[in-house]
XYZ file of C-alpha atoms in Angstrom:
606
model
C 2.302 56.776 -27.025
C 1.097 53.158 -27.342
C 4.755 52.109 -27.555
C 5.535 53.884 -24.276
C 2.533 52.241 -22.592
C 3.829 48.842 -23.685
C 7.342 49.556 -22.404
C 6.290 51.166 -19.128
C 3.655 48.492 -18.401
C 0.666 50.827 -18.623
C -2.775 49.686 -19.702
C -3.073 48.802 -23.366
C -5.517 50.759 -25.456
C -6.353 47.799 -27.705
C -8.537 44.766 -26.905
C -7.028 42.096 -24.651
C -6.268 38.746 -26.359
C -8.576 35.868 -25.432
C -7.405 32.744 -23.681
C -7.617 30.754 -26.921
C -5.485 33.343 -28.734
C -2.855 33.271 -25.998
C -2.752 29.468 -26.056
C -2.393 29.492 -29.845
C 0.575 31.878 -29.644
C 2.223 29.729 -26.974
C 1.747 26.623 -29.115
C 3.375 28.425 -32.045
C 6.338 29.282 -29.805
C 6.679 25.647 -28.711
C 6.568 24.473 -32.315
C 8.802 27.096 -33.921
C 11.299 28.294 -31.326
C 14.807 27.022 -31.816
C 15.975 28.055 -28.354
C 15.251 25.561 -25.558
C 14.685 28.394 -23.071
C 11.901 29.849 -25.229
C 10.204 26.486 -25.582
C 10.523 25.868 -21.853
C 8.922 29.217 -21.019
C 6.082 28.537 -23.427
C 5.384 25.092 -21.969
C 5.492 26.568 -18.463
C 2.922 29.170 -19.514
C 0.717 26.434 -21.003
C 0.899 24.589 -17.687
C -0.302 27.673 -15.806
C -3.278 27.998 -18.182
C -4.114 24.297 -18.432
C -6.464 24.172 -15.450
C -8.483 27.254 -16.323
C -8.495 26.601 -20.095
C -8.454 22.828 -20.012
C -10.399 22.307 -23.231
C -8.425 24.843 -25.267
C -5.038 23.580 -24.080
C -6.052 19.980 -24.706
C -7.209 20.640 -28.244
C -4.416 22.953 -29.359
C -1.381 21.895 -27.353
C -1.515 18.108 -26.879
C 0.314 17.312 -30.113
C 3.054 19.859 -29.359
C 3.459 18.579 -25.785
C 3.890 14.997 -26.990
C 6.503 16.239 -29.467
C 8.354 17.908 -26.583
C 8.410 14.601 -24.689
C 9.951 12.946 -27.737
C 12.573 15.538 -28.659
C 13.602 17.343 -25.457
C 14.408 14.333 -23.263
C 17.710 15.895 -22.209
C 15.998 18.732 -20.300
C 14.153 17.424 -17.255
C 12.530 20.774 -16.507
C 10.632 21.091 -19.788
C 9.688 17.404 -19.645
C 8.240 17.932 -16.174
C 6.223 20.963 -17.354
C 4.878 19.003 -20.331
C 3.853 16.041 -18.165
C 2.152 18.322 -15.633
C 0.248 20.062 -18.425
C -0.939 16.786 -19.911
C -2.008 15.616 -16.446
C -4.069 18.765 -15.897
C -5.757 18.268 -19.255
C -6.511 14.551 -18.862
C -7.230 14.264 -15.147
C -10.687 14.941 -13.741
C -9.260 15.371 -10.215
C -9.299 19.145 -10.178
C -9.614 21.113 -6.961
C -13.103 22.112 -5.917
C -12.557 25.842 -6.344
C -11.156 25.285 -9.823
C -14.180 23.171 -10.704
C -16.454 25.977 -9.560
C -14.616 28.559 -11.663
C -14.850 26.381 -14.760
C -18.205 24.761 -14.058
C -19.677 26.092 -17.314
C -16.862 24.566 -19.361
C -16.576 21.215 -17.628
C -17.620 18.181 -19.632
C -18.157 14.882 -17.807
C -16.196 12.786 -20.263
C -13.601 15.394 -21.231
C -10.803 13.458 -19.550
C -11.878 10.258 -21.247
C -11.869 11.934 -24.682
C -8.402 13.413 -24.226
C -7.147 10.060 -22.935
C -8.493 8.372 -26.045
C -6.634 10.856 -28.212
C -3.409 10.333 -26.251
C -3.443 6.520 -26.342
C -4.559 6.332 -29.988
C -0.851 6.182 -30.727
C 0.402 3.363 -28.508
C 3.908 4.783 -28.773
C 2.792 7.602 -26.466
C 2.129 5.159 -23.622
C 5.414 3.360 -24.299
C 7.188 6.732 -24.190
C 5.519 7.497 -20.879
C 6.705 4.154 -19.448
C 10.242 5.104 -20.446
C 9.950 8.481 -18.727
C 8.670 6.844 -15.529
C 11.991 4.972 -15.369
C 13.852 8.282 -15.012
C 15.140 8.889 -11.492
C 14.729 12.675 -11.680
C 11.894 13.617 -9.334
C 10.524 16.315 -11.681
C 10.070 13.722 -14.415
C 9.174 10.560 -12.555
C 6.481 11.940 -10.256
C 4.375 13.747 -12.903
C 4.852 10.718 -15.165
C 3.388 8.441 -12.490
C 0.435 10.768 -11.946
C -0.261 11.022 -15.695
C -0.155 7.263 -16.199
C -2.493 6.764 -13.222
C -4.952 9.223 -14.728
C -4.823 7.433 -18.090
C -5.669 4.156 -16.347
C -8.581 5.772 -14.514
C -10.049 7.106 -17.752
C -9.446 4.195 -20.151
C -8.314 1.327 -17.932
C -8.696 -1.777 -20.153
C -7.143 -0.113 -23.212
C -4.138 1.243 -21.298
C -3.722 -2.083 -19.478
C -3.488 -3.892 -22.802
C -0.874 -1.468 -24.137
C 1.256 -1.859 -20.995
C 0.823 -5.632 -21.069
C 2.258 -5.956 -24.599
C 4.986 -3.387 -23.955
C 8.396 -5.035 -23.274
C 8.988 -5.060 -19.509
C 6.087 -2.641 -19.127
C 4.790 -3.990 -15.810
C 8.294 -4.618 -14.454
C 9.229 -0.974 -14.972
C 6.316 0.129 -12.838
C 7.131 -2.318 -10.041
C 10.373 -0.401 -9.411
C 8.236 2.454 -8.057
C 7.612 0.465 -4.861
C 11.329 0.494 -4.127
C 11.738 4.284 -4.589
C 13.175 5.891 -1.458
C 11.014 9.003 -1.971
C 7.756 8.282 -0.202
C 5.590 10.480 -2.401
C 6.630 8.537 -5.513
C 6.338 5.184 -3.740
C 2.870 6.025 -2.450
C 1.654 7.256 -5.831
C 3.176 4.121 -7.316
C 0.867 2.071 -5.106
C -2.105 4.051 -6.444
C -0.906 3.470 -10.010
C -0.650 -0.284 -9.443
C -4.154 -0.265 -7.954
C -5.530 1.038 -11.224
C -3.252 -1.203 -13.297
C -4.368 -4.440 -11.604
C -8.123 -3.840 -11.641
C -9.984 -6.765 -13.242
C -6.964 -8.008 -15.191
C -5.789 -11.450 -14.070
C -2.771 -11.503 -16.406
C -1.341 -8.267 -14.996
C -2.198 -9.382 -11.454
C -0.065 -12.504 -11.923
C 2.875 -10.544 -13.334
C 2.743 -8.036 -10.480
C 2.550 -10.842 -7.899
C 5.562 -12.642 -9.359
C 7.513 -9.374 -9.416
C 7.708 -9.657 -5.614
C 4.747 -7.354 -4.966
C 3.578 -9.239 -1.859
C 6.947 -8.880 -0.150
C 7.221 -5.181 -0.923
C 3.659 -4.328 0.073
C 3.876 -6.221 3.356
C 7.148 -4.437 4.104
C 5.469 -1.063 3.525
C 2.563 -2.014 5.786
C 4.998 -3.030 8.528
C 7.059 0.152 8.150
C 3.911 2.296 8.354
C 2.758 0.663 11.607
C 0.315 -2.082 10.510
C -3.252 -1.215 11.520
C -2.043 1.973 13.271
C -0.632 3.298 10.001
C -2.107 5.988 7.796
C -3.760 6.028 4.419
C -0.692 4.426 2.819
C -1.552 1.194 4.649
C -5.099 1.443 3.297
C -3.803 1.845 -0.258
C -1.498 -1.174 0.108
C -4.351 -3.306 1.426
C -6.579 -2.313 -1.486
C -3.808 -3.307 -3.890
C -3.405 -6.662 -2.120
C -7.129 -7.251 -2.496
C -6.866 -6.558 -6.223
C -4.071 -9.113 -6.512
C -5.768 -11.866 -4.487
C -9.505 -11.620 -5.016
C -10.791 -14.265 -7.455
C -7.212 -15.087 -8.488
C -6.471 -18.663 -7.436
C -2.920 -18.590 -8.777
C -1.969 -15.553 -6.681
C -3.726 -16.948 -3.619
C -1.680 -20.127 -3.851
C 1.499 -18.085 -4.372
C 0.640 -15.990 -1.307
C 0.159 -19.098 0.826
C 3.232 -20.925 -0.499
C 5.350 -17.840 0.089
C 4.459 -17.949 3.817
C 2.878 -14.523 3.627
C -0.133 -15.607 5.696
C 2.174 -15.796 8.716
C 3.052 -12.124 8.229
C -0.593 -11.131 8.665
C -0.747 -12.172 12.309
C 0.790 -8.932 13.744
C -1.960 -6.945 12.036
C -4.499 -8.171 14.570
C -2.593 -7.594 17.792
C -4.794 -5.393 19.967
C -4.138 -4.123 23.469
C -6.264 -4.188 26.583
C -7.496 -0.641 26.017
C -9.434 -0.572 22.748
C -11.226 2.732 23.280
C -10.782 5.719 21.019
C -9.729 4.026 17.797
C -9.115 6.483 14.985
C -11.250 6.303 11.849
C -8.160 5.333 9.826
C -7.361 2.423 12.146
C -10.926 1.147 11.853
C -10.676 1.360 8.053
C -7.304 -0.410 7.992
C -8.421 -3.225 10.260
C -11.621 -3.652 8.281
C -9.605 -4.090 5.066
C -7.234 -6.505 6.800
C -10.150 -8.667 7.876
C -11.556 -8.577 4.357
C -8.183 -9.714 3.028
C -8.296 -12.759 5.303
C -11.789 -13.520 4.021
C -10.562 -13.318 0.430
C -8.155 -16.188 1.151
C -10.789 -18.436 2.778
C -13.861 -17.431 0.797
C -16.396 -20.252 0.247
C -16.301 -19.377 -3.473
C -12.624 -20.379 -3.730
C -11.700 -23.929 -4.762
C -12.185 -26.188 -1.698
C -8.579 -27.350 -1.657
C -7.196 -23.813 -1.716
C -9.548 -22.655 1.047
C -8.709 -25.660 3.216
C -4.945 -25.144 2.915
C -5.279 -21.448 3.846
C -7.476 -22.348 6.829
C -4.860 -24.794 8.097
C -2.069 -22.245 7.622
C -4.033 -19.652 9.601
C -4.466 -22.078 12.480
C -0.832 -23.197 12.590
C 0.571 -19.639 12.506
C -1.780 -18.454 15.256
C -3.849 -16.111 13.086
C -7.138 -17.771 14.068
C -6.198 -17.508 17.734
C -5.465 -13.801 17.258
C -8.851 -13.253 15.611
C -10.599 -15.023 18.492
C -8.790 -12.684 20.883
C -10.343 -9.693 19.097
C -13.666 -11.506 19.195
C -13.602 -11.715 22.977
C -11.925 -8.343 23.634
C -13.753 -5.385 25.137
C -14.086 -1.937 23.605
C -13.763 -3.109 19.988
C -15.902 -0.953 17.626
C -19.149 -2.638 16.567
C -18.380 -2.739 12.841
C -14.945 -4.285 13.468
C -16.489 -6.843 15.822
C -19.087 -7.751 13.181
C -16.453 -8.165 10.468
C -14.264 -10.186 12.840
C -17.162 -12.577 13.483
C -17.657 -12.975 9.729
C -13.922 -13.567 9.264
C -13.703 -16.191 12.012
C -16.756 -17.845 10.467
C -15.035 -18.434 7.142
C -11.721 -19.410 8.705
C -13.433 -22.285 10.581
C -16.039 -23.232 7.958
C -15.722 -26.897 7.033
C -12.329 -27.274 8.779
C -12.622 -29.720 11.683
C -9.402 -28.615 13.399
C -10.412 -24.963 13.375
C -13.964 -25.793 14.454
C -12.668 -27.807 17.404
C -10.417 -24.930 18.439
C -13.271 -22.451 18.201
C -15.425 -24.693 20.386
C -12.703 -24.562 23.066
C -12.433 -20.758 23.154
C -13.756 -19.187 26.358
C -14.697 -15.599 27.017
C -12.725 -13.823 29.770
C -15.698 -13.712 32.134
C -16.345 -15.002 35.633
C -17.224 -17.809 35.409
C -15.690 -18.414 31.954
C -18.232 -19.074 29.229
C -17.695 -20.673 25.820
C -17.389 -18.179 22.998
C -20.276 -19.884 21.200
C -22.570 -19.233 24.169
C -21.509 -15.576 24.394
C -22.161 -15.091 20.678
C -25.577 -16.781 20.880
C -26.481 -14.466 23.745
C -25.878 -11.551 21.368
C -27.855 -13.228 18.588
C -31.043 -13.579 20.656
C -30.669 -10.152 22.284
C -32.988 -7.747 20.491
C -30.928 -4.762 21.671
C -27.964 -5.796 19.539
C -27.543 -4.367 15.988
C -29.166 -6.362 13.208
C -25.911 -6.882 11.259
C -24.174 -8.192 14.376
C -26.941 -10.719 15.025
C -26.811 -11.901 11.415
C -23.016 -12.244 11.672
C -23.388 -14.456 14.755
C -25.922 -16.618 12.932
C -23.494 -16.989 10.017
C -20.714 -17.892 12.452
C -22.925 -20.558 14.042
C -23.766 -21.992 10.614
C -20.077 -22.126 9.641
C -19.213 -23.783 12.961
C -21.714 -26.575 12.241
C -20.898 -26.936 8.536
C -19.692 -30.519 7.979
C -19.213 -30.775 11.745
C -21.258 -33.654 13.134
C -19.341 -33.489 16.380
C -20.330 -29.864 16.883
C -23.928 -30.620 15.910
C -24.059 -33.347 18.550
C -22.644 -31.034 21.222
C -25.260 -28.365 20.491
C -28.198 -30.785 20.444
C -26.951 -32.505 23.601
C -27.418 -29.238 25.531
C -31.137 -29.518 24.768
C -31.588 -33.096 25.955
C -32.993 -33.737 29.465
C -30.009 -35.793 30.645
C -27.455 -33.017 29.995
C -29.301 -29.910 31.194
C -27.623 -28.248 34.187
C -30.105 -28.729 37.038
C -28.416 -26.115 39.245
C -29.079 -23.349 36.735
C -25.642 -21.851 37.385
C -24.760 -21.660 33.698
C -26.669 -21.107 30.504
C -26.132 -23.473 27.584
C -26.350 -23.037 23.840
C -29.505 -25.145 23.784
C -31.228 -23.020 26.386
C -30.391 -19.863 24.456
C -31.747 -21.346 21.236
C -34.967 -22.423 22.949
C -35.284 -19.013 24.555
C -34.831 -17.310 21.196
C -37.194 -19.729 19.501
C -40.094 -18.787 21.760
C -39.152 -15.165 22.458
C -41.584 -12.340 21.757
C -38.999 -10.860 19.363
C -39.656 -12.181 15.849
C -36.038 -11.752 14.697
C -34.858 -13.876 17.637
C -37.383 -16.514 16.573
C -36.031 -16.567 13.036
C -32.336 -16.615 14.048
C -32.842 -19.366 16.629
C -34.932 -21.484 14.247
C -32.380 -21.236 11.431
C -29.512 -21.963 13.836
C -31.278 -25.048 15.209
C -32.051 -26.212 11.668
C -28.322 -26.194 10.898
C -27.699 -28.274 14.016
C -29.957 -30.951 12.454
C -28.785 -30.630 8.869
C -28.229 -34.093 7.287
C -28.088 -35.802 10.686
C -30.958 -38.291 11.159
C -29.735 -39.401 14.593
C -29.943 -35.906 16.044
C -33.368 -35.373 14.494
C -34.641 -38.395 16.427
C -32.904 -37.327 19.632
C -34.439 -33.858 19.464
C -37.885 -35.461 19.661
C -37.102 -36.229 23.315
C -36.990 -32.540 24.254
C -39.950 -31.612 26.455
C -40.959 -28.068 27.326
C -42.887 -26.851 30.364
C -45.534 -24.470 29.043
C -47.272 -23.372 32.246
C -47.779 -24.507 35.825
C -50.261 -27.367 36.139
C -50.136 -28.322 32.447
C -48.221 -31.340 31.173
C -45.051 -30.643 29.178
C -45.174 -30.669 25.388
C -42.522 -31.693 22.925
C -40.375 -29.133 21.136
C -41.850 -30.268 17.827
C -45.401 -29.786 19.054
C -44.643 -26.352 20.502
C -43.258 -25.215 17.130
C -46.389 -26.375 15.327
C -48.582 -24.796 18.018
C -46.979 -21.404 17.380
C -47.434 -21.821 13.637
C -51.088 -22.801 13.935
C -51.887 -19.950 16.344
C -50.409 -17.465 13.858
C -51.640 -13.914 14.406
C -52.979 -14.679 17.880
C -49.466 -14.548 19.346
C -48.065 -11.124 20.131
C -44.702 -10.487 18.481
C -42.373 -7.513 18.240
C -41.486 -7.171 14.600
C -42.759 -9.066 11.600
C -44.749 -12.220 12.388
C -43.671 -13.483 8.971
C -40.108 -13.888 10.269
C -41.362 -16.192 13.011
C -43.387 -18.289 10.586
C -40.675 -18.610 7.962
C -38.047 -19.494 10.556
C -40.200 -22.212 12.139
C -41.123 -23.608 8.719
C -37.420 -23.796 7.806
C -36.745 -25.659 11.043
C -39.618 -28.105 10.481
C -38.618 -28.721 6.857
C -35.102 -29.651 7.946
C -36.296 -31.671 10.937
C -38.870 -33.785 9.080
C -36.840 -34.308 5.920
C -35.762 -37.984 5.619
C -36.792 -38.723 9.201
C -39.826 -40.989 9.308
C -40.066 -40.954 13.116
C -40.271 -37.145 13.144
C -42.937 -37.290 10.427
C -44.945 -39.755 12.531
C -44.746 -37.409 15.522
C -45.859 -34.527 13.316
C -48.876 -36.420 11.981
C -49.783 -37.645 15.465
C -51.382 -34.259 16.076
C -54.512 -34.140 13.853
C -54.430 -30.317 13.739
C -51.157 -30.204 11.801
C -52.500 -31.539 8.493
C -55.308 -28.972 8.150
C -52.816 -26.244 9.045
C -50.545 -27.260 6.169
C -53.393 -27.281 3.660
C -54.902 -23.988 4.822
C -51.532 -22.225 4.831
C -51.009 -23.316 1.233
C -54.305 -21.551 0.472
C -53.351 -18.253 2.113
C -50.652 -17.174 4.515
C -52.653 -14.430 6.209
C -50.138 -11.726 5.257
C -51.002 -8.611 3.281
C -47.975 -8.892 0.982
C -48.409 -11.352 -1.859
C -44.643 -11.833 -2.278
C -44.348 -12.731 1.410
C -47.309 -15.078 1.084
C -45.533 -16.798 -1.776
C -42.446 -17.344 0.395
C -44.528 -18.940 3.124
C -46.428 -20.958 0.545
C -43.186 -22.376 -0.862
C -41.943 -23.235 2.618
C -45.176 -25.075 3.404
C -44.869 -26.953 0.119
C -41.399 -28.057 1.233
C -42.878 -29.088 4.565
C -45.642 -31.078 2.880
C -43.070 -32.877 0.746
C -41.087 -33.693 3.884
C -44.236 -35.140 5.411
C -45.819 -36.852 2.440
C -42.822 -37.791 0.358
C -42.512 -37.907 -3.408
C -45.943 -36.653 -4.525
C -49.298 -35.780 -3.037
C -51.115 -38.033 -5.506
C -49.162 -41.173 -4.581
C -49.486 -40.469 -0.882
C -53.213 -39.967 -1.298
C -53.568 -43.532 -2.580
C -51.405 -44.799 0.262
C -53.532 -42.905 2.761
C -56.665 -44.522 1.356
C -55.131 -47.972 1.680
C -54.266 -47.227 5.312
C -57.778 -46.005 6.045
C -56.758 -42.421 6.627
C -59.742 -40.766 4.956
C -59.087 -37.464 6.704
C -55.533 -37.244 5.428
C -56.612 -38.268 1.938
C -59.302 -35.594 1.856
C -56.876 -32.977 3.076
C -54.333 -33.907 0.439
C -56.963 -33.700 -2.271
C -57.921 -30.240 -1.047
C -54.243 -29.292 -0.887
C -53.763 -30.279 -4.544
C -56.726 -28.192 -5.680
C -55.963 -25.213 -3.477
C -52.340 -25.144 -4.528
C -53.391 -24.800 -8.166
C -55.801 -21.983 -7.322
C -53.164 -20.114 -5.341
C -50.496 -20.487 -8.000
C -52.958 -19.189 -10.592
C -53.604 -16.065 -8.545
C -49.880 -15.435 -8.152
C -49.376 -15.919 -11.882
C -52.133 -13.475 -12.763
C -50.893 -10.919 -10.255
C -47.166 -11.057 -10.945
C -47.422 -12.038 -14.647
C -44.837 -14.789 -14.215
C -45.205 -18.545 -14.785
C -46.165 -20.530 -11.724
C -43.235 -22.339 -10.200
């Protein structure tokens, strides 16, 4: 009767075999069957069970599957099944529903443990590299996926094995030339994992013509309008170029910078950008920044900046900067990118100064950006990006510094009031009721004076009209008035931002400028303010008070020079008893304040 049930397919009276028992029987068939068809069927069955019984298949079948890869190379079907099974065992990228079904059996580092077992014999990775060379789709594709998973789990170890394998990296580069898009695209993902944090492999990949192939793929896929394949290619390019001076130089010398210009061609209608286009363009902008990063060697950055100007890339970026309808995050990243393309490069800075916004009447791009910086309605990150752009524009640019300061001087102010200048915007931001505008404007103006004694003296000529009937006051005096009034002035936001920004401006202004110091000391209220602020900043946060305290110390050094003690003796000789007394109090108070910070924060006083 039991025999008939077995033949007719009826329910079996005995207990059903467990998953582990079934897997063990299949492994025995793979190991002992002499017929290829039997082994193939067994491996196919193991593949179907490998997701649900990942642990059991990994423990019992891995050795037999590797043996199949070694001995049954002539049959692509069984090789494909074996590779798929190993991928299911090693990869952690299971589908959500499968993860839910096996949630009780999932182990966080299961994939890592199986990977370690697989790569313990380096010959297994070498064998896998050989299989990836096969043109058969059913062998090459699962081989690529398995190797990618191995790199995800044990990247440095697998990288080292591939690096010492003869032609190991070169074999994988052929994936980019595969006519089947699914293999080519997964090959890009594999190379992403292969090139992570390994400069030696990055150089080999670059010299295997990776830049040419990746840029071709990006062009074929539609540049910034392309899909996720473009995103993957851009991430791989970042891996190859970031912090790798050799590859950056190779990229520039190969004239690949010129091929980046079409990426940033935008139309008149910039509304309704897809999320993928925003992502692609964001990565493209980041790639430009990688080439001109301030952390790169100065010579390499300078040569890339010049190449970007001569090929028209900077001009294209400025077009995006002045375009309408560009998403806010792309606009912010574009401002940051333009900043680093012009930083310290006089030719690029001069071009940027000549860019006008398409408005009526036309306004310089710098003025339009400063209007955004001092506008409290704009996003914080955008305002910070504009400030960074302004700093980069003035970096090692005495000509630009002079042009900015000249818009503040009485002889150059437009009496008709038909146009607003950079100087007027900075002054407006400096004395706005918005504390962030105060800070941004003060820091921007400080960079206009950085290491330029002539402009520091010229800025002393700036006079401000405070109210009708009252005589004008100097810009320097107005800054110190705001500092001394402190909490009495109404501000939107943190008053600390206003104070720190003005202190940064005064530190820069008075440093190495004796005439500015004389003007500062001309007001007898300034010296007591400095000493009292060193005692306490008036803020509830001790860390914030320490920041203000340090800034005032910098200011006092700008005013009094090398040391308070030496200047005290000089003050006595010049019959400045008030200054000498204040300095003596400053020395004592500073020690008391530092002691309180030390006791509170349990760190040595600076």
